Short mmCIF file of C-alpha atoms in Angstrom, two decimals:
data_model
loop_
_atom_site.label_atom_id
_atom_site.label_comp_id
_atom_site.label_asym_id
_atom_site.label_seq_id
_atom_site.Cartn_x
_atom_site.Cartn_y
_atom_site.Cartn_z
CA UNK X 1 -2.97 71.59 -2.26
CA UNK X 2 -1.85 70.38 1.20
CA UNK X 3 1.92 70.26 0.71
CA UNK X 4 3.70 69.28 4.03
CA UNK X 5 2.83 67.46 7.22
CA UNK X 6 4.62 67.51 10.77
CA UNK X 7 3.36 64.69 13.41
CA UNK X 8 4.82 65.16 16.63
CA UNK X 9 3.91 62.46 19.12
CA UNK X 10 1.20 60.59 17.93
CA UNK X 11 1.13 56.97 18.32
CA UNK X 12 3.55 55.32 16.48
CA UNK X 13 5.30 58.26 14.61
CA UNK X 14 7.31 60.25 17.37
CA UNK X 15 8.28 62.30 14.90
CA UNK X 16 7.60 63.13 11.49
CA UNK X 17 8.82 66.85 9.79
CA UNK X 18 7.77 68.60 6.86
CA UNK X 19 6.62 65.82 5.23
CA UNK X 20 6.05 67.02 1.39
CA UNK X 21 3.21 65.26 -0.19
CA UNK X 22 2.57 65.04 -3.67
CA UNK X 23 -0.84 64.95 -5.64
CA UNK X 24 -1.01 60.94 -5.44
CA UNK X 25 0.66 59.50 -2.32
CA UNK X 26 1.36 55.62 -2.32
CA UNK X 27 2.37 54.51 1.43
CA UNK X 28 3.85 50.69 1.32
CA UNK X 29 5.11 49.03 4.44
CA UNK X 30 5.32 46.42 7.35
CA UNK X 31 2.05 45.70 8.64
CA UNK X 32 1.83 47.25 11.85
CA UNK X 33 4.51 49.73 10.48
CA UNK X 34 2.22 53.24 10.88
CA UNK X 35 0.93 53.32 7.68
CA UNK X 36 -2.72 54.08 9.31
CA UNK X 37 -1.46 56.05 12.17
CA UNK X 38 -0.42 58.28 9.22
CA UNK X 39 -3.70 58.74 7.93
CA UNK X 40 -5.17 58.80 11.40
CA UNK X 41 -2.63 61.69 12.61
CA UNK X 42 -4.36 64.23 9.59
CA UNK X 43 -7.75 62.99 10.42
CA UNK X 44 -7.10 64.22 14.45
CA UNK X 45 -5.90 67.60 12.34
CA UNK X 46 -9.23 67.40 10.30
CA UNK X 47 -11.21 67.62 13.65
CA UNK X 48 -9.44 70.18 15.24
CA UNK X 49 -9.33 72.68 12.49
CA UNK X 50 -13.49 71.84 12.46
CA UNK X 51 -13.25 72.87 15.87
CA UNK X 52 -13.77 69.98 18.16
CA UNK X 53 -11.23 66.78 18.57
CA UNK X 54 -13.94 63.98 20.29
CA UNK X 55 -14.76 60.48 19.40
CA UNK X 56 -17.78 61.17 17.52
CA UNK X 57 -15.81 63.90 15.30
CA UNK X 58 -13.06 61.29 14.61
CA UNK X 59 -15.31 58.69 13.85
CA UNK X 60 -16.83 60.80 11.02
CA UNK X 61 -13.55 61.07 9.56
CA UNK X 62 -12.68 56.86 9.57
CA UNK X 63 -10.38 58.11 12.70
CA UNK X 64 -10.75 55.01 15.27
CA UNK X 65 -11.13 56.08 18.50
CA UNK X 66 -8.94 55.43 21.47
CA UNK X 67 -7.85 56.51 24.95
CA UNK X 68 -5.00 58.85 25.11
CA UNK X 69 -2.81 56.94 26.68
CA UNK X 70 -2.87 55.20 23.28
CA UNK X 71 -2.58 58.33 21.65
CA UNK X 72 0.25 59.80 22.66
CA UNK X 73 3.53 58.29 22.03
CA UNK X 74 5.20 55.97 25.15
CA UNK X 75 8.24 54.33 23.10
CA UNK X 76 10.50 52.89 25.65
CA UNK X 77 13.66 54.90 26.85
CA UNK X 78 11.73 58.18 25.63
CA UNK X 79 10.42 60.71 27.21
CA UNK X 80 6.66 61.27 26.68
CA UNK X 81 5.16 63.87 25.48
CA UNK X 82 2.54 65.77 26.96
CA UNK X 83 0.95 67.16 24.17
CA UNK X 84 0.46 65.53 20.17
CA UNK X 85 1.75 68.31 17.63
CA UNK X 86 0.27 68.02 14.44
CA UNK X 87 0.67 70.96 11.30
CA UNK X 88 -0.36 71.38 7.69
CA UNK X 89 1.01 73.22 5.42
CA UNK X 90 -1.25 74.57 1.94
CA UNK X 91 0.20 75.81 -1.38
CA UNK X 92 -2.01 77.63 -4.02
CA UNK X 93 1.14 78.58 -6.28
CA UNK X 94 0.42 82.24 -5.35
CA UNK X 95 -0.16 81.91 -1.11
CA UNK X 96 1.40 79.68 1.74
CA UNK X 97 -0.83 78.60 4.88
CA UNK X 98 -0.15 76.47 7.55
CA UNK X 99 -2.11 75.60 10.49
CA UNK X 100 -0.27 73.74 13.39
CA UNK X 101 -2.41 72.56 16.90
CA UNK X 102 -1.21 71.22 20.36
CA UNK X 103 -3.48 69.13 22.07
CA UNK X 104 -3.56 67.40 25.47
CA UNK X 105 -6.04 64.75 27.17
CA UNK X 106 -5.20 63.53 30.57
CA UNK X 107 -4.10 59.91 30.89
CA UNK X 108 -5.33 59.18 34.63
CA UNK X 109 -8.47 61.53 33.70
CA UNK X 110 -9.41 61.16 29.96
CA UNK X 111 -11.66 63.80 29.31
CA UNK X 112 -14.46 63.38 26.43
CA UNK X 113 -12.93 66.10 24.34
CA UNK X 114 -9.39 66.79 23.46
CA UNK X 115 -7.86 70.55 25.04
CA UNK X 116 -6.42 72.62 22.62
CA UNK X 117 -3.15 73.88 24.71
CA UNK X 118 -1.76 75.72 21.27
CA UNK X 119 -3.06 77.06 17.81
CA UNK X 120 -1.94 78.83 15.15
CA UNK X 121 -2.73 79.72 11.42
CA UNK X 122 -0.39 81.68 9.54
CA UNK X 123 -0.59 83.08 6.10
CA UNK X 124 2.99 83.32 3.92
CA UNK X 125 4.81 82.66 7.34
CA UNK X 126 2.83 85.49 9.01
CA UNK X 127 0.46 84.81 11.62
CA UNK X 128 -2.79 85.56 11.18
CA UNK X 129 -4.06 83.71 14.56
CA UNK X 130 -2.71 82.50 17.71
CA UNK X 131 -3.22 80.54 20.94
CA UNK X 132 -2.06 80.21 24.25
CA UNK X 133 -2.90 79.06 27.78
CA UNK X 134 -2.49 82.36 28.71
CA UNK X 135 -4.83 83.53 25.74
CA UNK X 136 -5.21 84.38 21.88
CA UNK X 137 -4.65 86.46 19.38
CA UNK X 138 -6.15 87.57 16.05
CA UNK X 139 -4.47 89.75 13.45
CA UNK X 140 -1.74 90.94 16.54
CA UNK X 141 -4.16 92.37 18.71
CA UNK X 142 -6.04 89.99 21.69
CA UNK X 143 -8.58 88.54 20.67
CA UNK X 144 -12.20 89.17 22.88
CA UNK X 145 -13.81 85.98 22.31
CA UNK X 146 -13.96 83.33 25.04
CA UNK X 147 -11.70 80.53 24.38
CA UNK X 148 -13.34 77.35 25.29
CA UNK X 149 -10.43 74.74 26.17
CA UNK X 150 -11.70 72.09 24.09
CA UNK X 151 -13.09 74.23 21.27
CA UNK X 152 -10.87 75.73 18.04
CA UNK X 153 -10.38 79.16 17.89
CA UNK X 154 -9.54 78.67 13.88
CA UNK X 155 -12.85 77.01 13.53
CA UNK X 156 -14.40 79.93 15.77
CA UNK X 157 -13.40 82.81 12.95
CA UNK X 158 -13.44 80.55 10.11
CA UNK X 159 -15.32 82.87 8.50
CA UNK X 160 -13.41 86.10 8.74
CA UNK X 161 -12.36 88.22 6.47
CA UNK X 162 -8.70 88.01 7.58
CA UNK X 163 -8.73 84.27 6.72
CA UNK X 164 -10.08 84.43 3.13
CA UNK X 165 -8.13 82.67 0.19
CA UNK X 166 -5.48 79.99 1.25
CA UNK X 167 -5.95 79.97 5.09
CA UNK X 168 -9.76 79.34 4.50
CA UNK X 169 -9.14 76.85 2.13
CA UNK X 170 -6.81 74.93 4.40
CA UNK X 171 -9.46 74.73 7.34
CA UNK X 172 -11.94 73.56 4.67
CA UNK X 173 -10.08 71.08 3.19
CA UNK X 174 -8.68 69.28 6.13
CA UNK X 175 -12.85 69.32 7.87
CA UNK X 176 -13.71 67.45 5.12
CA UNK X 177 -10.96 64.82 5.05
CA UNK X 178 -11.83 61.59 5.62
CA UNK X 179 -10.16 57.58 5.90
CA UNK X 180 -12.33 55.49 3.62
CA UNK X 181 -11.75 51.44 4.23
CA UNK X 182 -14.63 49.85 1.68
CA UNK X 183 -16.42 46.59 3.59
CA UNK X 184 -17.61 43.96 0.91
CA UNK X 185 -21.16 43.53 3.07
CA UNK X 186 -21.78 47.30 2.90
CA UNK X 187 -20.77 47.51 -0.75
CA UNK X 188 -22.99 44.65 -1.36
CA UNK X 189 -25.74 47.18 0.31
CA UNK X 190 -26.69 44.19 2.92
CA UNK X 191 -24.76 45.71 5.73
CA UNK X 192 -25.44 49.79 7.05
CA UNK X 193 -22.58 52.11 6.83
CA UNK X 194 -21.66 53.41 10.26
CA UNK X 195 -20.27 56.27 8.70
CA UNK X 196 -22.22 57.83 6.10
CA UNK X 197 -21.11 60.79 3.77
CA UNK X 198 -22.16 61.83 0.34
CA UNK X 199 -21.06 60.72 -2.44
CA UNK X 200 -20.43 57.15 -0.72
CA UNK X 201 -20.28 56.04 3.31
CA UNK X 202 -16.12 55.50 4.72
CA UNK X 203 -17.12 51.67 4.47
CA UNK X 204 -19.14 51.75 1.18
CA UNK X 205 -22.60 52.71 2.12
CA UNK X 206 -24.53 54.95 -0.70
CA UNK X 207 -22.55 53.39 -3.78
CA UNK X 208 -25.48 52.39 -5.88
CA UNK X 209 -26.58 56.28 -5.62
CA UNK X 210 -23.03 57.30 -5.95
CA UNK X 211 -22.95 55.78 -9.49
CA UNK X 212 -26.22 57.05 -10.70
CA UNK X 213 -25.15 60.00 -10.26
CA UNK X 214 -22.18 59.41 -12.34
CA UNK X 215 -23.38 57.27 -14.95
CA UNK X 216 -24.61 58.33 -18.54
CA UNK X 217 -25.07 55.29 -20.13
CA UNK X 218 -26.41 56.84 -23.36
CA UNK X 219 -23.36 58.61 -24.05
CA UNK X 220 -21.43 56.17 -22.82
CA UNK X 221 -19.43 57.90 -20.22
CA UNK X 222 -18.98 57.91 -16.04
CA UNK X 223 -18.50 61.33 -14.85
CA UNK X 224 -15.55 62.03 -17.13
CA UNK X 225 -14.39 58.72 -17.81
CA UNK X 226 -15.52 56.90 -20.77
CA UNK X 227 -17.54 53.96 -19.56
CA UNK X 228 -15.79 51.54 -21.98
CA UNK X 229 -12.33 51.73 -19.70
CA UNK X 230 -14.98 50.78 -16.77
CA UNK X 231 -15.75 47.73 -18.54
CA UNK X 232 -12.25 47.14 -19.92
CA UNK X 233 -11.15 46.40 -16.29
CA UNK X 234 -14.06 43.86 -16.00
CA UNK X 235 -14.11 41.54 -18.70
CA UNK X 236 -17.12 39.66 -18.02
CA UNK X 237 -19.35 42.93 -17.39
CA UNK X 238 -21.08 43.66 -20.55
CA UNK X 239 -23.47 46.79 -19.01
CA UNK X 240 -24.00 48.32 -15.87
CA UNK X 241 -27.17 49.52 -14.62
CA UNK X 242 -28.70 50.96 -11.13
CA UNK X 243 -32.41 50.03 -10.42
CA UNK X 244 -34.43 48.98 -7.50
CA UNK X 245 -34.36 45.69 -6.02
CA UNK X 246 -36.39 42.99 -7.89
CA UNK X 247 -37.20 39.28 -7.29
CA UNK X 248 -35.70 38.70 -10.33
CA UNK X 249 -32.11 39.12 -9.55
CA UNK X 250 -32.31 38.95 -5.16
CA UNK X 251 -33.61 36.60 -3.24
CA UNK X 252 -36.14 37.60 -1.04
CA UNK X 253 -34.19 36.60 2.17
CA UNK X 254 -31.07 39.07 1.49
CA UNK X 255 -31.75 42.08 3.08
CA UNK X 256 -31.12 45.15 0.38
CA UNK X 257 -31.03 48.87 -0.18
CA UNK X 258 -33.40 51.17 -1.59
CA UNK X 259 -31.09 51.02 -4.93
CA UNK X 260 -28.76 48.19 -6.36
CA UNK X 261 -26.05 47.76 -8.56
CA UNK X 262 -27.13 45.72 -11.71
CA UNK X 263 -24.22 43.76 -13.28
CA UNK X 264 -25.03 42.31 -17.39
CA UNK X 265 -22.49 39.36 -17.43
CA UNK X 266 -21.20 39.35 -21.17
CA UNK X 267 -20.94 35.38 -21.15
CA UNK X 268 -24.27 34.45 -20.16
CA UNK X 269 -27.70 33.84 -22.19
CA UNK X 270 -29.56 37.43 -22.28
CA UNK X 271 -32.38 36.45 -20.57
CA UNK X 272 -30.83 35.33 -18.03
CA UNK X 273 -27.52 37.36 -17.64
CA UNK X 274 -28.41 40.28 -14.90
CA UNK X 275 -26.38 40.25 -11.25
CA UNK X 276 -26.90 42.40 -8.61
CA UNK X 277 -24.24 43.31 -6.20
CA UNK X 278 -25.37 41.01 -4.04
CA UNK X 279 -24.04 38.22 -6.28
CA UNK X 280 -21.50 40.04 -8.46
CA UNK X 281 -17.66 39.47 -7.93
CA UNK X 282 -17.06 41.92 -5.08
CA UNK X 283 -13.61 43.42 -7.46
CA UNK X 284 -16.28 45.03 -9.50
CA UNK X 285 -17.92 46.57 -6.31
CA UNK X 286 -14.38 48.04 -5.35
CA UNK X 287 -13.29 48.97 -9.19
CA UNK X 288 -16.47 51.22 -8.90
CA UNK X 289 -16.44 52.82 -5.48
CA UNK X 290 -12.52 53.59 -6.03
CA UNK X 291 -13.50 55.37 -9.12
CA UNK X 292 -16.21 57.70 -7.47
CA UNK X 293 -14.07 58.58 -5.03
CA UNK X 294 -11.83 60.21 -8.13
CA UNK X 295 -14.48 61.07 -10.02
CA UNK X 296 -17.63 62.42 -8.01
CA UNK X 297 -17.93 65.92 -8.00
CA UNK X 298 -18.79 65.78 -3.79
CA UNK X 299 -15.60 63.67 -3.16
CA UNK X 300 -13.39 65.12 -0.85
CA UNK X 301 -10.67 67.48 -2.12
CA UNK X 302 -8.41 65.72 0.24
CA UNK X 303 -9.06 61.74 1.19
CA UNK X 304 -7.54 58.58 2.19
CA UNK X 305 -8.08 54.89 0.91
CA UNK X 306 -6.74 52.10 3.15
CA UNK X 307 -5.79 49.19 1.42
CA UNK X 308 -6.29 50.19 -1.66
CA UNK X 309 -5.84 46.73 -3.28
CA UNK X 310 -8.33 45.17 -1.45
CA UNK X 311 -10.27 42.36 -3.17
CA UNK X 312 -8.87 42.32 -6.50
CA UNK X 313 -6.35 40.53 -8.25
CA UNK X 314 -3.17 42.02 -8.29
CA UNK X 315 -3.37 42.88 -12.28
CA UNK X 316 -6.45 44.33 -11.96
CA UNK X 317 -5.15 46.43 -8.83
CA UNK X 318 -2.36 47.55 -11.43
CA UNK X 319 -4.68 48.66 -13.89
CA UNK X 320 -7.28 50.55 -11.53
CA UNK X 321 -3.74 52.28 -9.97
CA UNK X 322 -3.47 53.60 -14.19
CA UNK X 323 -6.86 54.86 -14.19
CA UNK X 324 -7.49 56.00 -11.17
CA UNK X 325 -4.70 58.62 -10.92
CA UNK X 326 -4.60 59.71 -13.97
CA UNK X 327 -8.61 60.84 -13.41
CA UNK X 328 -7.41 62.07 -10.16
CA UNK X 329 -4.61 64.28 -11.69
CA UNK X 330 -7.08 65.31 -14.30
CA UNK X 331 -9.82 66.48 -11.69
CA UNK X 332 -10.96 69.54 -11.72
CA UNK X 333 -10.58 70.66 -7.95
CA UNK X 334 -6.97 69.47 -7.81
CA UNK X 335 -8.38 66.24 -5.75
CA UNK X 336 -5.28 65.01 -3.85
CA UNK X 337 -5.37 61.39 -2.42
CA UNK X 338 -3.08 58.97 0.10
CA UNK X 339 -3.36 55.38 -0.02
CA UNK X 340 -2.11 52.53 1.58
CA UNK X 341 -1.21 49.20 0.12
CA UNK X 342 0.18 45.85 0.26
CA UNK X 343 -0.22 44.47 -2.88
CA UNK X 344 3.50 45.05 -5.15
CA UNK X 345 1.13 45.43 -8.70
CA UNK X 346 -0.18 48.85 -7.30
CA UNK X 347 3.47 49.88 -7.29
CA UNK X 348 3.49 48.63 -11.24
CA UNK X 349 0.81 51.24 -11.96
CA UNK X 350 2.89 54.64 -10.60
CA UNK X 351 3.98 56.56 -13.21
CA UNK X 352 6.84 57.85 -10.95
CA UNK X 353 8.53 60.27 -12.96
CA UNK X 354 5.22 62.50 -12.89
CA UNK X 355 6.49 64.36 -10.01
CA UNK X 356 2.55 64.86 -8.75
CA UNK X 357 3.04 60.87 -8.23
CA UNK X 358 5.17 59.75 -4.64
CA UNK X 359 5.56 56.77 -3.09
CA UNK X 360 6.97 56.32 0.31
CA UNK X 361 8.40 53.42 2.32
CA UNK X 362 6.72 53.02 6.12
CA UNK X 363 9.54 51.37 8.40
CA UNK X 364 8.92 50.45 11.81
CA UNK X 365 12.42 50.53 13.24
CA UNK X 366 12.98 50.80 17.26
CA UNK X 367 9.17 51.06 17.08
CA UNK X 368 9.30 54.25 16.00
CA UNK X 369 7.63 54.89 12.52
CA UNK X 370 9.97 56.61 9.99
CA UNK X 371 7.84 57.47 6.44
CA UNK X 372 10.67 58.25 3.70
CA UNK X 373 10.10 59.06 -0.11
CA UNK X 374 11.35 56.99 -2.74
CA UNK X 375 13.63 59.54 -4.67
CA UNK X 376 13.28 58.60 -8.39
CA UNK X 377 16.61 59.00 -10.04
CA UNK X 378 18.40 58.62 -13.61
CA UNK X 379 20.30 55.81 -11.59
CA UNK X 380 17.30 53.61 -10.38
CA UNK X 381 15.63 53.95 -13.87
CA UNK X 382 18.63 52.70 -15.62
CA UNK X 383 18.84 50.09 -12.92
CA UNK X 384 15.53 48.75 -13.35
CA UNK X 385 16.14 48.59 -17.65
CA UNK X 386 19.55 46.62 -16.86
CA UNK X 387 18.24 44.22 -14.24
CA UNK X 388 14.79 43.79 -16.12
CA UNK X 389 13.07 44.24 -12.98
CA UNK X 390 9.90 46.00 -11.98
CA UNK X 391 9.42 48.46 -9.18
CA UNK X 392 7.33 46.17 -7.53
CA UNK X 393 9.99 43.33 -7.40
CA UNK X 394 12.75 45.48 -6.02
CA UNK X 395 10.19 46.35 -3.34
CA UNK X 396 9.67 42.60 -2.71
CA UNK X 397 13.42 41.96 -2.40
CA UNK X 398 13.62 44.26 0.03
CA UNK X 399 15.39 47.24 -1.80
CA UNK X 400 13.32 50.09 -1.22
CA UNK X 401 12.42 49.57 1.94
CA UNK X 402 9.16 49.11 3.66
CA UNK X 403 9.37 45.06 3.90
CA UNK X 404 9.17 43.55 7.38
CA UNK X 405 12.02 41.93 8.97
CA UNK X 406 11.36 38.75 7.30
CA UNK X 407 13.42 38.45 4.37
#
């Protein structure tokens, strides 16, 4: 499981050390406070340790693209930085990896790829790999290979022997991380997704295939889940169903997928009672793609969900918090997951003294974006019991941090 990051330089966040993640991460802030710059930062590690840092290799990771005088940190009265540091740091329990990169793109002279000026991997805080502009290095000796500026060397002997166990798994898991931000038109399968993936696209494309695959309505379950705590969350579904578009449910006018959602609405005459996405409250659409992202056996081990909350009513946000990490902390692979929210209900459905549960405050002070964990003490829970308040409503008043300079 990834257990620490270190940003160095990259937009917002000048600086960010050894940042020790849990299983479930909760991010609240400002808008504008570098909540998303967070996420972005790993997915520019994600395409380095694949081997190539370029717009196309971002955008498959829900990384938006951007010049690199955007990129790289310019806060006023600082110096800036030449190259963005990013580093990663894995924990199996038995073996330690981390693998750091230093990468460069001219301002005046953006090139299409990003230059990899350093690289390392090391394995229990010895180095397995390294990288220089004068060269690299592989097991201590120099390594004969070519380097290619804007090529990985990590990527390049991904396969090696000397890599196997926790290094590999690192590289792995950080290529496949992606941002997903669900769209209501591409949930609704009437929009493409830019950015496909299997199980389901970064915006929601492939979610009526996503739960077939997961859905056993005979026995009643999804995945692992038991479908009934699906349908406890939406009161007015009494079945759901995946089946080809018909006339009978979608008009003939709205374009549609090869598959749709089918919705049975528990308060309407039987006959009559069948919605497709299309027409279905889009919280259901969200409930469902949140919950294959925890569930789905192809989901990334590592992921991201911006705005978590989105589209649902801020009970119903606390409840889908509930279920979705406990399936997370009950997945098989160890899933681990960082989201991003505004909504204070989410905050409601933490179970914060599981220590695999952290949330952290995003502040925005001097510009510079500070990301701090919320330290859950015997104090703060006997503060909550004798105020009668709620996590989410010290968070509101401004307590905890992460509110903008508003109140």
């Amino acid at each position: 499981m990834l257990k620490a990051v270190t940003i160095q330089g990259f937009k917002s966040i000048r600086e960010l050390k050894d940042l020790e993640l849990g299983q479930v991460n909760v991010f609240v802030g400002a808008n504008g406070s570098g909540k998303s710059n967070f996420l972005e930062a790993l997915g520019v590690l994600g395409a380095a340790a694949a081997g190539r840092v370029d717009d196309q290799a971002l955008q498959r990771r829900g990384v938006r693209p951007g010049v690199p005088a955007l990129y790289k940190s310019s806060h006023k009265g600082q110096r800036i930085r030449r190259f963005i540091t990013l580093s990663a740091e894995w924990d199996t329990g038995q073996e330690n990896a981390v693998y750091t990169v230093g990468l460069d793109n001219p301002i005046e002279e953006p090139k299409p790829a990003w230059i990899y000026r350093t690289e390392s991997l090391l394995r229990d805080g010895q180095k397995i790999m390294g990288r220089a502009p004068r060269g690299a290095t592989l097991s201590g000796s120099p390594s004969q290979y070519p380097m290619h500026p804007d090529s990985g060397f990590a990527a390049l002997i991904s396969g090696y022997e000397e890599l196997r166990g926790a290094p590999a798994d690192l590289l792995r898991t950080l290529d496949d991380f992606a941002i997903f931000a669900p769209a209501t038109p591409i949930l609704r399968g009437i929009a493409p997704d830019p950015a496909t993936r299997v199980p389901v696209g970064l915006f929601g494309g492939r979610l009526a295939e996503a739960v077939r695959e997961l859905l056993n309505p005979r026995q009643g379950k999804f995945g692992d889940l038991d479908l009934e705590e699906i349908l406890d969350l939406l009161d007015w579904v009494d079945s759901i169903s995946v089946t080809a578009p018909s006339k009978q449910i979608l008009s003939p006018s709205v374009p549609s997928a090869r598959l749709i959602i089918r919705f049975a609405d528990a308060w309407m005459r039987p006959s009559r009672n069948l919605l497709s996405g299309y027409d279905a409250s889009e919280g259901a659409l969200y409930v469902l793609f949140m919950l294959v992202l925890a569930l789905h056996p192809h989901s990334p081990r590592l992921l991201a969900i911006d705005n978590f909350d989105q589209s649902m009513h801020p009970l119903l946000a606390r409840e889908l918090t509930r279920l979705f990490c406990a399936q997370v902390l009950q997945s098989r692979s160890r899933r681990q997951v960082l989201l991003t929210t505004h909504n204070p209900q989410v905050l409601n459905g933490l179970d914060l003294r599981d220590e695999r549960i952290r949330l952290f405050t995003v502040d925005r002070r001097q510009g510079m974006t500070r990301i701090k964990p919320l330290r859950i003490t015997p104090e703060l829970l006997q503060s909550l019991e004798q105020e009668h308040v709620t996590l989410s409503e010290l968070w509101v008043m401004g307590r905890l941090g992460g509110v903008p300079e508003l109140l």
